[in-house]
mmCIF file of C-alpha atoms and ligand atoms in Angstrom:
data_model
loop_
_atom_site.group_PDB
_atom_site.id
_atom_site.type_symbol
_atom_site.label_atom_id
_atom_site.label_comp_id
_atom_site.label_asym_id
_atom_site.label_seq_id
_atom_site.Cartn_x
_atom_site.Cartn_y
_atom_site.Cartn_z
ATOM 1 C CA MET A 1 18.669 18.637 12.696
ATOM 2 C CA THR A 2 21.274 18.039 16.040
ATOM 3 C CA THR A 3 23.906 15.284 15.540
ATOM 4 C CA THR A 4 22.006 13.470 18.078
ATOM 5 C CA GLU A 5 19.679 12.261 15.187
ATOM 6 C CA THR A 6 22.138 10.779 14.035
ATOM 7 C CA ALA A 7 24.854 9.977 16.177
ATOM 8 C CA PRO A 8 23.930 5.765 18.307
ATOM 9 C CA PRO A 9 21.861 7.089 21.490
ATOM 10 C CA VAL A 10 24.241 7.282 24.678
ATOM 11 C CA LEU A 11 22.087 4.719 26.002
ATOM 12 C CA GLU A 12 20.541 1.335 24.635
ATOM 13 C CA ALA A 13 18.527 -2.111 26.455
ATOM 14 C CA GLU A 14 17.329 -3.961 24.267
ATOM 15 C CA ASP A 15 14.902 -6.705 25.606
ATOM 16 C CA VAL A 16 16.588 -7.353 28.455
ATOM 17 C CA ALA A 17 15.079 -9.582 31.049
ATOM 18 C CA VAL A 18 15.645 -9.553 34.791
ATOM 19 C CA HIS A 19 14.251 -12.886 36.484
ATOM 20 C CA TYR A 20 14.316 -13.394 39.633
ATOM 21 C CA GLY A 21 13.952 -16.935 39.620
ATOM 22 C CA GLY A 22 9.864 -17.232 38.513
ATOM 23 C CA ILE A 23 9.504 -13.971 39.584
ATOM 24 C CA LYS A 24 10.114 -11.713 36.378
ATOM 25 C CA ALA A 25 11.148 -8.439 37.818
ATOM 26 C CA VAL A 26 11.415 -6.952 33.649
ATOM 27 C CA ASP A 27 10.357 -9.187 30.944
ATOM 28 C CA GLY A 28 11.123 -7.977 27.579
ATOM 29 C CA PHE A 29 11.753 -3.530 27.828
ATOM 30 C CA GLY A 30 14.275 -1.277 26.202
ATOM 31 C CA LEU A 31 14.914 2.029 25.527
ATOM 32 C CA ARG A 32 17.400 4.657 22.881
ATOM 33 C CA LEU A 33 18.207 7.330 25.203
ATOM 34 C CA PRO A 34 19.934 10.141 22.722
ATOM 35 C CA ALA A 35 22.426 12.456 24.147
ATOM 36 C CA GLY A 36 21.606 14.889 26.519
ATOM 37 C CA ARG A 37 17.646 14.119 26.170
ATOM 38 C CA ILE A 38 16.107 13.500 29.806
ATOM 39 C CA TYR A 39 13.678 10.149 29.556
ATOM 40 C CA GLY A 40 11.396 9.131 32.062
ATOM 41 C CA ILE A 41 10.022 5.666 33.121
ATOM 42 C CA LEU A 42 6.636 5.717 34.537
ATOM 43 C CA GLY A 43 5.098 2.308 36.420
ATOM 44 C CA PRO A 44 3.438 1.600 38.838
ATOM 45 C CA ASN A 45 5.010 -0.113 41.971
ATOM 46 C CA GLY A 46 6.732 -3.706 41.351
ATOM 47 C CA SER A 47 7.075 -2.344 37.586
ATOM 48 C CA GLY A 48 10.069 -2.732 37.353
ATOM 49 C CA LYS A 49 11.628 0.535 36.734
ATOM 50 C CA SER A 50 13.994 -0.296 40.200
ATOM 51 C CA THR A 51 15.293 -3.283 38.576
ATOM 52 C CA PHE A 52 15.871 -1.917 35.139
ATOM 53 C CA LEU A 53 17.985 1.535 36.364
ATOM 54 C CA ALA A 54 19.647 -2.132 38.462
ATOM 55 C CA ALA A 55 19.793 -4.036 35.405
ATOM 56 C CA VAL A 56 21.351 -0.386 33.019
ATOM 57 C CA THR A 57 24.208 0.024 35.934
ATOM 58 C CA ARG A 58 24.781 -3.702 36.186
ATOM 59 C CA LEU A 59 24.554 -4.496 39.800
ATOM 60 C CA VAL A 60 21.625 -7.134 38.830
ATOM 61 C CA PRO A 61 22.793 -9.826 35.517
ATOM 62 C CA LEU A 62 20.860 -10.235 32.388
ATOM 63 C CA THR A 63 18.294 -13.243 32.267
ATOM 64 C CA ARG A 64 18.399 -11.496 28.199
ATOM 65 C CA GLY A 65 19.397 -8.592 26.095
ATOM 66 C CA ARG A 66 21.774 -6.319 25.535
ATOM 67 C CA LEU A 67 23.186 -3.305 26.959
ATOM 68 C CA LEU A 68 25.261 -0.239 24.844
ATOM 69 C CA ILE A 69 26.354 3.140 25.403
ATOM 70 C CA ASP A 70 27.038 5.198 22.740
ATOM 71 C CA GLY A 71 26.574 1.532 20.440
ATOM 72 C CA GLU A 72 29.061 -0.347 22.222
ATOM 73 C CA GLU A 73 28.030 -3.323 24.468
ATOM 74 C CA TYR A 74 29.040 -3.250 28.243
ATOM 75 C CA HIS A 75 26.027 -5.701 29.933
ATOM 76 C CA THR A 76 29.414 -7.650 30.747
ATOM 77 C CA ALA A 77 31.236 -4.959 32.015
ATOM 78 C CA PRO A 78 30.947 -4.692 35.881
ATOM 79 C CA PRO A 79 30.022 -2.125 37.701
ATOM 80 C CA THR A 80 33.051 -0.623 38.513
ATOM 81 C CA LYS A 81 33.425 0.085 35.266
ATOM 82 C CA LEU A 82 30.376 1.651 33.621
ATOM 83 C CA ALA A 83 32.097 5.785 35.363
ATOM 84 C CA ARG A 84 34.795 5.564 32.548
ATOM 85 C CA ARG A 85 32.041 4.855 29.931
ATOM 86 C CA GLY A 86 30.014 8.496 31.344
ATOM 87 C CA LEU A 87 27.604 6.818 33.674
ATOM 88 C CA ALA A 88 26.195 8.053 37.108
ATOM 89 C CA ARG A 89 23.283 7.095 39.174
ATOM 90 C CA THR A 90 21.838 8.086 42.386
ATOM 91 C CA PHE A 91 19.873 5.978 44.223
ATOM 92 C CA GLN A 92 16.200 5.891 45.755
ATOM 93 C CA THR A 93 17.106 6.545 49.322
ATOM 94 C CA VAL A 94 19.720 9.178 50.134
ATOM 95 C CA ARG A 95 23.100 7.873 50.794
ATOM 96 C CA LEU A 96 25.349 10.588 51.909
ATOM 97 C CA LEU A 97 28.236 9.153 54.826
ATOM 98 C CA PRO A 98 27.235 11.451 57.911
ATOM 99 C CA GLU A 99 30.639 11.622 58.933
ATOM 100 C CA LEU A 100 32.071 13.585 56.021
ATOM 101 C CA THR A 101 31.342 17.140 54.877
ATOM 102 C CA VAL A 102 29.048 18.027 52.265
ATOM 103 C CA LEU A 103 32.495 18.639 49.718
ATOM 104 C CA GLN A 104 33.740 14.907 51.111
ATOM 105 C CA ASN A 105 30.418 13.512 50.037
ATOM 106 C CA VAL A 106 30.675 14.983 46.778
ATOM 107 C CA GLN A 107 34.350 14.215 46.972
ATOM 108 C CA LEU A 108 34.231 10.613 46.897
ATOM 109 C CA GLY A 109 32.523 10.584 43.931
ATOM 110 C CA ALA A 110 35.368 11.525 41.708
ATOM 111 C CA ASP A 111 37.726 9.578 44.332
ATOM 112 C CA LEU A 112 35.826 6.398 43.403
ATOM 113 C CA HIS A 113 36.561 6.967 40.132
ATOM 114 C CA ALA A 114 39.386 7.746 39.688
ATOM 115 C CA PRO A 115 42.600 5.968 38.676
ATOM 116 C CA GLY A 116 43.471 4.233 41.746
ATOM 117 C CA GLY A 117 40.264 4.828 43.142
ATOM 118 C CA ARG A 118 42.478 6.535 45.999
ATOM 119 C CA LEU A 119 39.897 8.113 48.523
ATOM 120 C CA ARG A 120 41.052 12.226 49.220
ATOM 121 C CA SER A 121 38.503 12.618 51.134
ATOM 122 C CA TRP A 122 39.233 10.579 54.034
ATOM 123 C CA LEU A 123 43.404 12.154 53.966
ATOM 124 C CA GLY A 124 41.501 15.509 54.162
ATOM 125 C CA ARG A 125 44.876 16.511 51.982
ATOM 126 C CA ASP A 126 44.484 17.530 48.656
ATOM 127 C CA ARG A 127 42.238 20.185 47.501
ATOM 128 C CA PRO A 128 39.017 19.816 45.955
ATOM 129 C CA SER A 129 39.462 18.522 42.064
ATOM 130 C CA GLU A 130 38.039 21.333 39.753
ATOM 131 C CA ALA A 131 35.589 18.032 38.688
ATOM 132 C CA VAL A 132 34.097 18.278 42.239
ATOM 133 C CA GLU A 133 34.853 22.648 42.363
ATOM 134 C CA GLU A 134 31.862 22.293 39.152
ATOM 135 C CA ALA A 135 29.548 19.764 40.539
ATOM 136 C CA ILE A 136 29.408 21.840 43.128
ATOM 137 C CA GLU A 137 28.771 24.888 41.599
ATOM 138 C CA ARG A 138 26.435 23.553 39.193
ATOM 139 C CA THR A 139 23.878 21.942 41.789
ATOM 140 C CA GLY A 140 24.334 25.365 43.707
ATOM 141 C CA LEU A 141 25.822 23.911 47.112
ATOM 142 C CA GLY A 142 28.491 26.713 47.307
ATOM 143 C CA ASP A 143 27.014 28.184 50.131
ATOM 144 C CA VAL A 144 27.022 24.597 51.922
ATOM 145 C CA ARG A 145 29.638 22.852 51.041
ATOM 146 C CA ASP A 146 30.914 22.883 54.385
ATOM 147 C CA ALA A 147 28.144 22.136 56.509
ATOM 148 C CA TRP A 148 27.455 17.730 57.234
ATOM 149 C CA PRO A 149 25.061 16.263 55.760
ATOM 150 C CA THR A 150 22.452 16.589 58.952
ATOM 151 C CA GLU A 151 22.071 19.870 59.054
ATOM 152 C CA LEU A 152 20.599 20.047 55.395
ATOM 153 C CA SER A 153 16.765 19.301 53.959
ATOM 154 C CA TYR A 154 15.949 17.122 53.149
ATOM 155 C CA GLY A 155 16.217 18.538 49.457
ATOM 156 C CA MET A 156 19.444 19.380 49.704
ATOM 157 C CA ALA A 157 20.805 16.240 50.484
ATOM 158 C CA ARG A 158 19.670 14.327 47.699
ATOM 159 C CA ARG A 159 20.778 18.000 45.341
ATOM 160 C CA VAL A 160 24.519 16.651 47.458
ATOM 161 C CA GLU A 161 23.970 13.499 45.803
ATOM 162 C CA ILE A 162 23.265 14.579 42.221
ATOM 163 C CA ALA A 163 26.412 17.068 43.275
ATOM 164 C CA ARG A 164 27.963 13.412 43.886
ATOM 165 C CA ALA A 165 27.181 11.811 40.665
ATOM 166 C CA LEU A 166 27.879 14.682 38.736
ATOM 167 C CA ALA A 167 31.904 14.548 40.109
ATOM 168 C CA SER A 168 32.672 11.487 37.915
ATOM 169 C CA ARG A 169 31.716 14.239 34.911
ATOM 170 C CA PRO A 170 28.977 11.838 33.060
ATOM 171 C CA ARG A 171 27.043 12.116 30.145
ATOM 172 C CA LEU A 172 24.641 10.025 30.993
ATOM 173 C CA LEU A 173 22.819 10.169 34.613
ATOM 174 C CA LEU A 174 20.514 8.077 36.525
ATOM 175 C CA LEU A 175 18.251 9.378 39.074
ATOM 176 C CA ASP A 176 15.763 6.619 40.764
ATOM 177 C CA GLU A 177 13.075 8.732 42.548
ATOM 178 C CA PRO A 178 14.935 11.946 43.184
ATOM 179 C CA THR A 179 11.629 13.696 44.548
ATOM 180 C CA ALA A 180 10.142 11.078 46.647
ATOM 181 C CA GLY A 181 9.219 12.314 49.713
ATOM 182 C CA MET A 182 10.134 16.557 48.364
ATOM 183 C CA ASN A 183 7.463 19.261 49.007
ATOM 184 C CA HIS A 184 6.296 20.923 46.618
ATOM 185 C CA SER A 185 8.758 23.573 45.688
ATOM 186 C CA GLU A 186 11.919 21.025 46.452
ATOM 187 C CA ARG A 187 10.355 19.303 43.321
ATOM 188 C CA GLN A 188 10.233 22.246 41.224
ATOM 189 C CA GLU A 189 14.403 23.037 42.606
ATOM 190 C CA VAL A 190 15.289 19.140 41.528
ATOM 191 C CA SER A 191 12.996 19.499 37.968
ATOM 192 C CA GLU A 192 14.876 23.108 37.520
ATOM 193 C CA LEU A 193 18.283 21.299 38.072
ATOM 194 C CA MET A 194 17.188 18.855 35.706
ATOM 195 C CA ARG A 195 16.226 20.995 33.182
ATOM 196 C CA LYS A 196 19.680 22.801 33.104
ATOM 197 C CA LEU A 197 21.732 19.975 32.989
ATOM 198 C CA ARG A 198 19.769 18.742 30.436
ATOM 199 C CA ASP A 199 20.861 21.880 28.997
ATOM 200 C CA GLU A 200 24.668 21.753 29.729
ATOM 201 C CA GLY A 201 24.358 18.210 27.555
ATOM 202 C CA LEU A 202 23.669 15.727 29.711
ATOM 203 C CA ALA A 203 21.670 13.013 29.070
ATOM 204 C CA GLN A 204 19.503 11.951 32.385
ATOM 205 C CA LEU A 205 17.019 8.516 32.842
ATOM 206 C CA ILE A 206 14.649 9.119 35.627
ATOM 207 C CA VAL A 207 12.593 7.585 37.419
ATOM 208 C CA GLU A 208 9.662 8.504 39.302
ATOM 209 C CA HIS A 209 6.305 8.524 40.412
ATOM 210 C CA ASP A 210 5.030 11.744 40.289
ATOM 211 C CA VAL A 211 3.128 12.210 36.807
ATOM 212 C CA GLN A 212 2.898 15.791 36.996
ATOM 213 C CA MET A 213 6.542 16.640 37.479
ATOM 214 C CA MET A 214 7.339 13.836 34.610
ATOM 215 C CA VAL A 215 5.574 15.621 32.365
ATOM 216 C CA ASP A 216 7.230 18.584 33.510
ATOM 217 C CA THR A 217 10.695 17.784 33.567
ATOM 218 C CA CYS A 218 11.103 14.847 30.281
ATOM 219 C CA ASP A 219 11.309 14.880 27.281
ATOM 220 C CA HIS A 220 9.561 11.740 26.336
ATOM 221 C CA LEU A 221 8.395 9.153 28.557
ATOM 222 C CA VAL A 222 8.483 5.351 28.923
ATOM 223 C CA ALA A 223 5.222 3.448 30.574
ATOM 224 C CA MET A 224 6.315 0.002 31.908
ATOM 225 C CA ASN A 225 3.867 -2.448 33.030
ATOM 226 C CA SER A 226 4.726 -5.897 35.047
ATOM 227 C CA GLY A 227 8.681 -5.709 33.227
ATOM 228 C CA THR A 228 7.317 -4.545 30.183
ATOM 229 C CA LEU A 229 7.041 -1.813 27.542
ATOM 230 C CA VAL A 230 3.491 -0.640 27.725
ATOM 231 C CA ALA A 231 3.458 3.166 25.854
ATOM 232 C CA GLU A 232 6.510 5.378 24.697
ATOM 233 C CA GLY A 233 6.157 8.862 23.266
ATOM 234 C CA SER A 234 6.415 12.982 24.124
ATOM 235 C CA PRO A 235 5.111 13.069 27.435
ATOM 236 C CA GLN A 236 1.301 13.708 26.463
ATOM 237 C CA GLU A 237 0.611 10.578 24.353
ATOM 238 C CA VAL A 238 2.037 8.652 26.675
ATOM 239 C CA VAL A 239 -0.238 9.934 29.906
ATOM 240 C CA SER A 240 -2.440 10.029 28.034
ATOM 241 C CA HIS A 241 -2.367 6.263 26.824
ATOM 242 C CA PRO A 242 -5.495 4.403 27.329
ATOM 243 C CA ALA A 243 -2.981 1.637 28.730
ATOM 244 C CA VAL A 244 -1.190 3.574 31.086
ATOM 245 C CA GLN A 245 -4.580 5.270 32.133
ATOM 246 C CA GLU A 246 -5.841 1.439 33.033
ATOM 247 C CA ALA A 247 -2.491 -0.147 34.277
ATOM 248 C CA TYR A 248 -1.328 3.078 35.917
ATOM 249 C CA LEU A 249 -3.037 6.680 36.586
ATOM 250 C CA GLY A 250 -6.511 5.520 37.185
ATOM 251 C CA LYS A 251 -7.319 8.601 39.010
ATOM 252 C CA ARG A 252 -4.077 10.129 39.499
ATOM 253 C CA TRP A 253 -3.968 11.560 36.523
ATOM 254 C CA ARG A 254 -6.377 13.108 33.963
ATOM 255 C CA SER A 255 -4.845 14.577 30.590
ATOM 256 C CA HIS A 256 -5.130 18.045 30.442
ATOM 257 C CA ALA A 257 -7.006 17.491 26.937
HETATM 258 N N1 ATP B 301 16.485 -9.197 45.126
HETATM 259 C C1 ATP B 301 14.882 -9.440 44.260
HETATM 260 N N2 ATP B 301 15.036 -11.297 44.749
HETATM 261 C C2 ATP B 301 13.081 -10.628 44.194
HETATM 262 N N3 ATP B 301 12.502 -10.504 43.434
HETATM 263 C C3 ATP B 301 13.259 -9.285 43.742
HETATM 264 C C4 ATP B 301 13.909 -8.185 43.817
HETATM 265 N N4 ATP B 301 13.971 -6.781 43.258
HETATM 266 C C5 ATP B 301 12.734 -6.731 43.065
HETATM 267 N N5 ATP B 301 11.925 -8.099 43.099
HETATM 268 C C6 ATP B 301 10.415 -7.883 42.462
HETATM 269 O O1 ATP B 301 10.818 -7.862 41.034
HETATM 270 C C7 ATP B 301 9.508 -6.770 41.189
HETATM 271 C C8 ATP B 301 10.156 -5.298 40.808
HETATM 272 O O2 ATP B 301 10.912 -4.900 41.369
HETATM 273 P P1 ATP B 301 10.918 -2.782 41.019
HETATM 274 O O3 ATP B 301 11.897 -2.982 42.688
HETATM 275 O O4 ATP B 301 11.942 -3.281 40.208
HETATM 276 O O5 ATP B 301 9.915 -2.613 41.165
HETATM 277 P P2 ATP B 301 9.522 -1.078 40.930
HETATM 278 O O6 ATP B 301 8.754 -0.704 39.598
HETATM 279 O O7 ATP B 301 10.902 0.148 40.998
HETATM 280 O O8 ATP B 301 8.970 -0.255 42.894
HETATM 281 P P3 ATP B 301 8.303 1.198 42.336
HETATM 282 O O9 ATP B 301 8.221 2.102 42.381
HETATM 283 O O10 ATP B 301 7.471 0.729 44.465
HETATM 284 O O11 ATP B 301 10.029 1.032 43.870
HETATM 285 C C9 ATP B 301 8.762 -6.458 42.291
HETATM 286 O O12 ATP B 301 7.614 -7.894 42.206
HETATM 287 C C10 ATP B 301 9.790 -6.831 43.540
HETATM 288 O O13 ATP B 301 9.034 -7.663 44.284
HETATM 289 MG MG1 MG B 302 11.776 1.012 42.425
#
């Protein structure tokens, strides 16, 4: 067995609740993500997936519950301190700065988390850091490193976002709908990239509506509805679970029995 079976999970969320006044966006949800695995969260629109990621990244306060990285509680730490603990994320929409090149956008991911937070990319003086070169290389962006975001395909732009997140050298990466708006081959490329990063030791938590992509990409799925957990297990187990079929997938998915 690998050490992941005995080591504390890289991310642990316990009985997490996020209420907005009377709206219980997340209401008693949790998971334990071992190092170097890809976990996926499935759930219909409005089921609380993005709110849960916002809670894990400390962008919204918990109404209740606990969050731990490597067994250490962090649910009172400010979001700016999370990169130091090895956590990075991408957002549901592309957020690249159009006036910066690909390389500079990726550099921003490293600078924002560097001690002192010095923005080298704006100063344009220093050579890119080793972490930035490595992020560009791992995501296959070498050929477009000097391009502007507006010159990139949508699939490539999302790849730059992943590179920017990797520039802080995380051990845990959260991705909110990384393949939304992509065509089939772009989706497959992102899925392949995630699996490669997993094999290099990066744990990932993905939110995505494309069930086939989730089954093909994830080691483990967690299904959410109305802010709570409805099923969890292997991808095949979860997509064939009656509550999941009924709550979310319905006609959109039939498991290959
Ligand atoms: N800032 C907020 N204030 C009030 N209600 C909110 C806020 N953010 C989210 N909600 C509500 O919380 C619930 C969960 O929303 P969330 O965005 O987490 O769902 P989701 O699963 O990510 O949906 P989608 O698949 O459409 O992205 C929804 O009912 C939403 O309207
Ligand atoms: Mg969402």
